[in-house]
């Protein structure tokens, strides 16, 4: 279950980003990441601190005492670690927030031992491996994993079961691939979603449906079915349900905020996808077929750009998500009415200013970071996202792929940041910054990051690689003319056999 970071970061007394298989803090400092498991030390018999082999304090006859065994659980060790920081003494004025965050596990009605062995194995695989595929924004993966487990194992209702079977399906996909077991688990989860809605969706059911829908979104994104865009159905269903259940999520406190930000993050970046997907006629190829195939499943009407825009984001959404939404929904094409209006030019300047000035501010009264992005513990990730947005604003404003001093400056800074990372899990910055790569060194760097992320199963970045190579090919062919930037993105993203996801 959730940890407080790898043992290397704990020993260094710094905050860990809890990356898998090793955290970025250790990777950036070239240190060995010693993992997240429970670590117990077994002192020798002659050690003064030994609990085994030594008599208790006050004992005069060591022969009358045997070995001492401790019956502890994970929380006991966490409390011990907390107390050992101050040797059991309360420091005046020091906050107890670390202690308050330690809660005994809630008793659940549906215990894992009631599941079959194969299902228990999949739960363990999800916790240790498959949960790393969850694209997080304002939460750590361990926190999100813990929340999903609580929702899945809360009781025996169909709404809890649909969360559980969604988890099992995602774990099976990453462990076994698109095999029969994965398909059966997925169909069971969908059937449970339907059956738990027959009598209406109350507050408890709504929360679990949002969670199950987001897990199914992740499953469909990672599926190897090239002609499958069903992730948009699950995402938009979760998004619409979230908008109808904001008061419920608010009442749930941190758990509700976690689901809210998780869903909103995907929804915000889907705005970029829908701006460029299928915005042009199918491309005729030399063999007389069409690319992409017009018979492929299109995004559902509920996810059309106009509908997606009308859904918007709630007022209590994270400020950075609001900024992303404003940019993707506000950028105009040269053919759009208002493209040449002075008001639109002012909007572009405002977005550029807001992106540049966005920082994490510290509130001394609450000792919390306002507008912090807890899923992005490393400043590199926020900087990359800001640079990608600035490049996209500048390119879209000029609607040109030609030379630009601003783009050159942003790109150079972006590659300077990327060169310090061992892997990157943010598809949007990788795509936008990577599209500007000109030299073999820059393209090799991008491909290395894409492939390392794909190898870690953090995101299906192999599809991103094919789109980047298509962009680079067009950039290399662009010698005597300047391509329209927006049309280039339209064409490359539309040529992808499935709806791309950049979350």
mmCIF file of C-alpha atoms in Angstrom, residues 70-318:
data_model
loop_
_atom_site.group_PDB
_atom_site.id
_atom_site.type_symbol
_atom_site.label_atom_id
_atom_site.label_comp_id
_atom_site.label_asym_id
_atom_site.label_seq_id
_atom_site.Cartn_x
_atom_site.Cartn_y
_atom_site.Cartn_z
ATOM 1 C CA UNK A 70 7.390 -8.259 18.020
ATOM 2 C CA UNK A 71 3.911 -8.424 16.532
ATOM 3 C CA UNK A 72 3.686 -5.317 14.336
ATOM 4 C CA UNK A 73 2.000 -4.215 11.162
ATOM 5 C CA UNK A 74 2.833 -1.583 8.564
ATOM 6 C CA UNK A 75 1.190 1.257 10.478
ATOM 7 C CA UNK A 76 3.107 0.331 13.643
ATOM 8 C CA UNK A 77 6.354 0.755 11.742
ATOM 9 C CA UNK A 78 5.176 4.081 10.311
ATOM 10 C CA UNK A 79 4.344 5.363 13.814
ATOM 11 C CA UNK A 80 7.703 4.116 15.059
ATOM 12 C CA UNK A 81 9.461 5.992 12.278
ATOM 13 C CA UNK A 82 7.525 9.164 13.110
ATOM 14 C CA UNK A 83 8.348 8.937 16.822
ATOM 15 C CA UNK A 84 11.986 8.137 16.205
ATOM 16 C CA UNK A 85 12.427 11.468 14.402
ATOM 17 C CA UNK A 86 12.027 13.319 17.701
ATOM 18 C CA UNK A 87 12.967 10.442 20.034
ATOM 19 C CA UNK A 88 9.370 10.337 21.244
ATOM 20 C CA UNK A 89 9.378 13.983 22.360
ATOM 21 C CA UNK A 90 6.920 16.630 21.190
ATOM 22 C CA UNK A 91 8.755 19.640 19.818
ATOM 23 C CA UNK A 92 7.024 22.918 20.668
ATOM 24 C CA UNK A 93 5.383 24.504 17.647
ATOM 25 C CA UNK A 94 6.029 21.547 15.366
ATOM 26 C CA UNK A 95 3.115 20.310 13.284
ATOM 27 C CA UNK A 96 1.611 16.872 13.816
ATOM 28 C CA UNK A 97 0.378 16.614 10.257
ATOM 29 C CA UNK A 98 2.642 13.602 9.547
ATOM 30 C CA UNK A 99 1.100 11.740 12.460
ATOM 31 C CA UNK A 100 -2.442 12.776 11.580
ATOM 32 C CA UNK A 101 -2.010 11.323 8.107
ATOM 33 C CA UNK A 102 -1.483 7.846 9.557
ATOM 34 C CA UNK A 103 -4.811 6.056 9.631
ATOM 35 C CA UNK A 104 -5.593 2.473 10.462
ATOM 36 C CA UNK A 105 -6.885 0.541 7.439
ATOM 37 C CA UNK A 106 -10.674 0.674 7.188
ATOM 38 C CA UNK A 107 -12.376 -2.661 7.764
ATOM 39 C CA UNK A 108 -13.770 -3.858 4.456
ATOM 40 C CA UNK A 109 -16.637 -6.241 3.862
ATOM 41 C CA UNK A 110 -15.214 -7.889 0.785
ATOM 42 C CA UNK A 111 -11.808 -9.212 1.764
ATOM 43 C CA UNK A 112 -9.253 -10.287 -0.856
ATOM 44 C CA UNK A 113 -9.098 -13.879 0.447
ATOM 45 C CA UNK A 114 -12.638 -14.361 -0.869
ATOM 46 C CA UNK A 115 -11.324 -13.876 -4.390
ATOM 47 C CA UNK A 116 -9.776 -16.613 -6.475
ATOM 48 C CA UNK A 117 -5.998 -16.966 -6.466
ATOM 49 C CA UNK A 118 -5.700 -15.638 -10.012
ATOM 50 C CA UNK A 119 -7.657 -12.522 -9.044
ATOM 51 C CA UNK A 120 -5.574 -11.979 -5.911
ATOM 52 C CA UNK A 121 -2.445 -12.257 -8.060
ATOM 53 C CA UNK A 122 -3.830 -9.629 -10.437
ATOM 54 C CA UNK A 123 -4.580 -7.283 -7.530
ATOM 55 C CA UNK A 124 -0.996 -7.619 -6.347
ATOM 56 C CA UNK A 125 0.247 -7.060 -9.903
ATOM 57 C CA UNK A 126 -1.867 -3.929 -10.209
ATOM 58 C CA UNK A 127 -0.442 -2.515 -6.987
ATOM 59 C CA UNK A 128 3.182 -3.211 -7.887
ATOM 60 C CA UNK A 129 3.225 -2.763 -11.682
ATOM 61 C CA UNK A 130 0.014 -1.864 -13.520
ATOM 62 C CA UNK A 131 -0.799 1.121 -11.281
ATOM 63 C CA UNK A 132 2.267 2.835 -12.758
ATOM 64 C CA UNK A 133 0.280 3.265 -15.977
ATOM 65 C CA UNK A 134 -2.190 5.639 -14.301
ATOM 66 C CA UNK A 135 -1.426 9.144 -15.573
ATOM 67 C CA UNK A 136 -1.599 11.277 -12.443
ATOM 68 C CA UNK A 137 -1.756 15.027 -12.049
ATOM 69 C CA UNK A 138 -2.305 16.267 -8.509
ATOM 70 C CA UNK A 139 -1.753 13.008 -6.651
ATOM 71 C CA UNK A 140 0.908 10.340 -6.340
ATOM 72 C CA UNK A 141 0.261 6.957 -7.876
ATOM 73 C CA UNK A 142 0.406 5.249 -4.495
ATOM 74 C CA UNK A 143 -2.342 7.558 -3.189
ATOM 75 C CA UNK A 144 -4.510 6.938 -6.233
ATOM 76 C CA UNK A 145 -3.907 3.195 -6.048
ATOM 77 C CA UNK A 146 -4.969 3.181 -2.393
ATOM 78 C CA UNK A 147 -8.174 5.078 -3.186
ATOM 79 C CA UNK A 148 -9.097 2.686 -5.992
ATOM 80 C CA UNK A 149 -8.548 -0.299 -3.737
ATOM 81 C CA UNK A 150 -10.798 1.199 -1.064
ATOM 82 C CA UNK A 151 -13.573 1.808 -3.594
ATOM 83 C CA UNK A 152 -13.177 -1.663 -5.106
ATOM 84 C CA UNK A 153 -13.171 -3.588 -1.841
ATOM 85 C CA UNK A 154 -15.649 -1.508 0.128
ATOM 86 C CA UNK A 155 -18.647 -3.831 -0.161
ATOM 87 C CA UNK A 156 -20.309 -6.392 -2.423
ATOM 88 C CA UNK A 157 -22.450 -3.985 -4.450
ATOM 89 C CA UNK A 158 -22.253 -3.955 -8.237
ATOM 90 C CA UNK A 159 -20.731 -0.471 -8.206
ATOM 91 C CA UNK A 160 -17.796 -1.659 -6.074
ATOM 92 C CA UNK A 161 -17.453 -4.790 -8.181
ATOM 93 C CA UNK A 162 -17.196 -2.747 -11.386
ATOM 94 C CA UNK A 163 -14.209 -0.875 -9.895
ATOM 95 C CA UNK A 164 -12.640 -4.155 -8.831
ATOM 96 C CA UNK A 165 -13.105 -5.841 -12.205
ATOM 97 C CA UNK A 166 -11.792 -2.757 -13.993
ATOM 98 C CA UNK A 167 -8.639 -3.008 -11.873
ATOM 99 C CA UNK A 168 -8.342 -6.727 -12.665
ATOM 100 C CA UNK A 169 -8.812 -6.078 -16.390
ATOM 101 C CA UNK A 170 -6.084 -3.411 -16.464
ATOM 102 C CA UNK A 171 -3.715 -5.648 -14.498
ATOM 103 C CA UNK A 172 -4.447 -8.570 -16.829
ATOM 104 C CA UNK A 173 -3.779 -6.407 -19.890
ATOM 105 C CA UNK A 174 -0.293 -5.511 -18.694
ATOM 106 C CA UNK A 175 0.480 -8.955 -17.362
ATOM 107 C CA UNK A 176 -0.991 -11.133 -20.118
ATOM 108 C CA UNK A 177 -1.770 -8.804 -23.029
ATOM 109 C CA UNK A 178 -5.040 -8.732 -24.971
ATOM 110 C CA UNK A 179 -5.856 -12.323 -24.152
ATOM 111 C CA UNK A 180 -9.174 -14.022 -23.440
ATOM 112 C CA UNK A 181 -8.904 -13.366 -19.686
ATOM 113 C CA UNK A 182 -8.451 -9.622 -20.228
ATOM 114 C CA UNK A 183 -11.461 -9.453 -22.531
ATOM 115 C CA UNK A 184 -13.638 -11.394 -20.098
ATOM 116 C CA UNK A 185 -12.664 -9.148 -17.189
ATOM 117 C CA UNK A 186 -13.351 -6.063 -19.291
ATOM 118 C CA UNK A 187 -16.775 -7.320 -20.385
ATOM 119 C CA UNK A 188 -17.608 -8.179 -16.776
ATOM 120 C CA UNK A 189 -16.663 -4.656 -15.663
ATOM 121 C CA UNK A 190 -18.839 -3.101 -18.383
ATOM 122 C CA UNK A 191 -21.761 -5.371 -17.454
ATOM 123 C CA UNK A 192 -21.387 -4.369 -13.797
ATOM 124 C CA UNK A 193 -21.386 -0.690 -14.766
ATOM 125 C CA UNK A 194 -24.678 -1.249 -16.545
ATOM 126 C CA UNK A 195 -26.305 -3.362 -13.838
ATOM 127 C CA UNK A 196 -25.370 -0.917 -11.075
ATOM 128 C CA UNK A 197 -27.154 1.874 -12.975
ATOM 129 C CA UNK A 198 -30.505 0.157 -13.421
ATOM 130 C CA UNK A 199 -31.967 1.660 -10.239
ATOM 131 C CA UNK A 200 -30.404 5.086 -10.731
ATOM 132 C CA UNK A 201 -27.036 6.482 -9.745
ATOM 133 C CA UNK A 202 -26.857 7.727 -6.179
ATOM 134 C CA UNK A 203 -23.893 9.457 -4.571
ATOM 135 C CA UNK A 204 -21.942 6.322 -3.667
ATOM 136 C CA UNK A 205 -22.528 4.756 -7.088
ATOM 137 C CA UNK A 206 -21.485 7.950 -8.901
ATOM 138 C CA UNK A 207 -18.092 8.074 -7.217
ATOM 139 C CA UNK A 208 -17.347 4.436 -8.036
ATOM 140 C CA UNK A 209 -18.539 4.841 -11.627
ATOM 141 C CA UNK A 210 -16.150 7.764 -12.089
ATOM 142 C CA UNK A 211 -13.271 5.630 -10.783
ATOM 143 C CA UNK A 212 -14.224 2.603 -12.889
ATOM 144 C CA UNK A 213 -14.627 4.760 -15.988
ATOM 145 C CA UNK A 214 -11.174 6.265 -15.562
ATOM 146 C CA UNK A 215 -9.593 2.835 -15.083
ATOM 147 C CA UNK A 216 -11.329 1.645 -18.253
ATOM 148 C CA UNK A 217 -10.074 4.784 -20.006
ATOM 149 C CA UNK A 218 -6.523 3.811 -19.082
ATOM 150 C CA UNK A 219 -7.129 0.228 -20.213
ATOM 151 C CA UNK A 220 -8.387 1.306 -23.635
ATOM 152 C CA UNK A 221 -5.493 3.745 -24.101
ATOM 153 C CA UNK A 222 -2.991 0.976 -23.395
ATOM 154 C CA UNK A 223 -4.805 -1.579 -25.514
ATOM 155 C CA UNK A 224 -2.939 -2.765 -28.595
ATOM 156 C CA UNK A 225 -6.060 -2.632 -30.732
ATOM 157 C CA UNK A 226 -5.002 -0.120 -33.400
ATOM 158 C CA UNK A 227 -8.549 0.721 -34.434
ATOM 159 C CA UNK A 228 -9.954 1.283 -30.991
ATOM 160 C CA UNK A 229 -10.940 4.725 -29.712
ATOM 161 C CA UNK A 230 -13.290 3.558 -27.014
ATOM 162 C CA UNK A 231 -11.280 5.346 -24.321
ATOM 163 C CA UNK A 232 -13.138 8.541 -25.242
ATOM 164 C CA UNK A 233 -16.456 6.935 -24.360
ATOM 165 C CA UNK A 234 -15.309 6.018 -20.868
ATOM 166 C CA UNK A 235 -13.519 9.333 -20.316
ATOM 167 C CA UNK A 236 -16.450 11.477 -21.403
ATOM 168 C CA UNK A 237 -18.848 9.364 -19.380
ATOM 169 C CA UNK A 238 -16.707 9.877 -16.272
ATOM 170 C CA UNK A 239 -16.386 13.578 -17.049
ATOM 171 C CA UNK A 240 -20.103 14.176 -17.405
ATOM 172 C CA UNK A 241 -20.826 12.192 -14.263
ATOM 173 C CA UNK A 242 -18.184 14.207 -12.412
ATOM 174 C CA UNK A 243 -19.865 17.474 -13.396
ATOM 175 C CA UNK A 244 -23.149 16.197 -11.997
ATOM 176 C CA UNK A 245 -21.506 15.039 -8.766
ATOM 177 C CA UNK A 246 -19.275 17.965 -7.798
ATOM 178 C CA UNK A 247 -20.959 18.390 -4.415
ATOM 179 C CA UNK A 248 -20.330 14.723 -3.669
ATOM 180 C CA UNK A 249 -16.655 14.925 -4.577
ATOM 181 C CA UNK A 250 -16.278 18.074 -2.490
ATOM 182 C CA UNK A 251 -17.805 16.334 0.527
ATOM 183 C CA UNK A 252 -15.295 13.479 0.181
ATOM 184 C CA UNK A 253 -12.380 15.816 0.833
ATOM 185 C CA UNK A 254 -8.999 14.639 -0.434
ATOM 186 C CA UNK A 255 -10.431 11.477 -2.018
ATOM 187 C CA UNK A 256 -12.946 13.514 -4.001
ATOM 188 C CA UNK A 257 -10.258 15.991 -5.063
ATOM 189 C CA UNK A 258 -8.105 13.101 -6.236
ATOM 190 C CA UNK A 259 -10.826 11.748 -8.542
ATOM 191 C CA UNK A 260 -11.717 15.263 -9.676
ATOM 192 C CA UNK A 261 -8.165 16.211 -10.696
ATOM 193 C CA UNK A 262 -7.500 12.819 -12.274
ATOM 194 C CA UNK A 263 -10.554 13.086 -14.517
ATOM 195 C CA UNK A 264 -10.030 16.783 -15.280
ATOM 196 C CA UNK A 265 -6.404 16.214 -16.301
ATOM 197 C CA UNK A 266 -7.421 13.714 -18.974
ATOM 198 C CA UNK A 267 -10.313 15.928 -20.032
ATOM 199 C CA UNK A 268 -8.147 19.024 -20.408
ATOM 200 C CA UNK A 269 -5.583 17.309 -22.620
ATOM 201 C CA UNK A 270 -8.291 15.642 -24.673
ATOM 202 C CA UNK A 271 -9.088 19.180 -25.807
ATOM 203 C CA UNK A 272 -5.777 19.149 -27.701
ATOM 204 C CA UNK A 273 -6.562 15.802 -29.317
ATOM 205 C CA UNK A 274 -10.023 16.875 -30.446
ATOM 206 C CA UNK A 275 -8.645 20.086 -31.954
ATOM 207 C CA UNK A 276 -6.621 18.115 -34.490
ATOM 208 C CA UNK A 277 -8.213 14.683 -34.884
ATOM 209 C CA UNK A 278 -10.303 14.202 -38.029
ATOM 210 C CA UNK A 279 -10.276 17.901 -38.875
ATOM 211 C CA UNK A 280 -9.609 17.119 -42.537
ATOM 212 C CA UNK A 281 -10.804 14.801 -45.317
ATOM 213 C CA UNK A 282 -9.301 11.292 -45.525
ATOM 214 C CA UNK A 283 -5.990 11.159 -47.403
ATOM 215 C CA UNK A 284 -5.965 9.122 -50.623
ATOM 216 C CA UNK A 285 -2.992 6.774 -50.962
ATOM 217 C CA UNK A 286 -1.296 5.383 -54.033
ATOM 218 C CA UNK A 287 -3.118 2.062 -53.677
ATOM 219 C CA UNK A 288 -6.536 3.690 -53.789
ATOM 220 C CA UNK A 289 -7.396 3.235 -50.106
ATOM 221 C CA UNK A 290 -8.035 5.931 -47.560
ATOM 222 C CA UNK A 291 -5.959 6.878 -44.559
ATOM 223 C CA UNK A 292 -7.355 6.748 -41.996
ATOM 224 C CA UNK A 293 -10.128 4.279 -42.793
ATOM 225 C CA UNK A 294 -13.433 6.171 -42.748
ATOM 226 C CA UNK A 295 -15.107 3.067 -41.313
ATOM 227 C CA UNK A 296 -13.149 3.312 -38.065
ATOM 228 C CA UNK A 297 -14.910 4.123 -34.848
ATOM 229 C CA UNK A 298 -15.033 7.878 -34.383
ATOM 230 C CA UNK A 299 -15.105 9.714 -31.063
ATOM 231 C CA UNK A 300 -18.614 9.647 -29.595
ATOM 232 C CA UNK A 301 -20.840 12.716 -30.069
ATOM 233 C CA UNK A 302 -20.574 13.333 -26.341
ATOM 234 C CA UNK A 303 -16.866 14.047 -26.940
ATOM 235 C CA UNK A 304 -17.274 16.378 -29.911
ATOM 236 C CA UNK A 305 -15.268 19.613 -29.589
ATOM 237 C CA UNK A 306 -18.399 21.715 -29.055
ATOM 238 C CA UNK A 307 -19.787 19.401 -26.400
ATOM 239 C CA UNK A 308 -16.392 19.056 -24.749
ATOM 240 C CA UNK A 309 -16.071 22.835 -24.614
ATOM 241 C CA UNK A 310 -19.512 23.302 -23.116
ATOM 242 C CA UNK A 311 -18.647 20.896 -20.343
ATOM 243 C CA UNK A 312 -15.699 23.079 -19.352
ATOM 244 C CA UNK A 313 -14.112 22.639 -15.940
ATOM 245 C CA UNK A 314 -15.629 23.422 -12.549
ATOM 246 C CA UNK A 315 -14.587 26.598 -10.798
ATOM 247 C CA UNK A 316 -12.728 24.632 -8.150
ATOM 248 C CA UNK A 317 -10.508 22.967 -10.750
ATOM 249 C CA UNK A 318 -6.762 23.301 -10.494
#
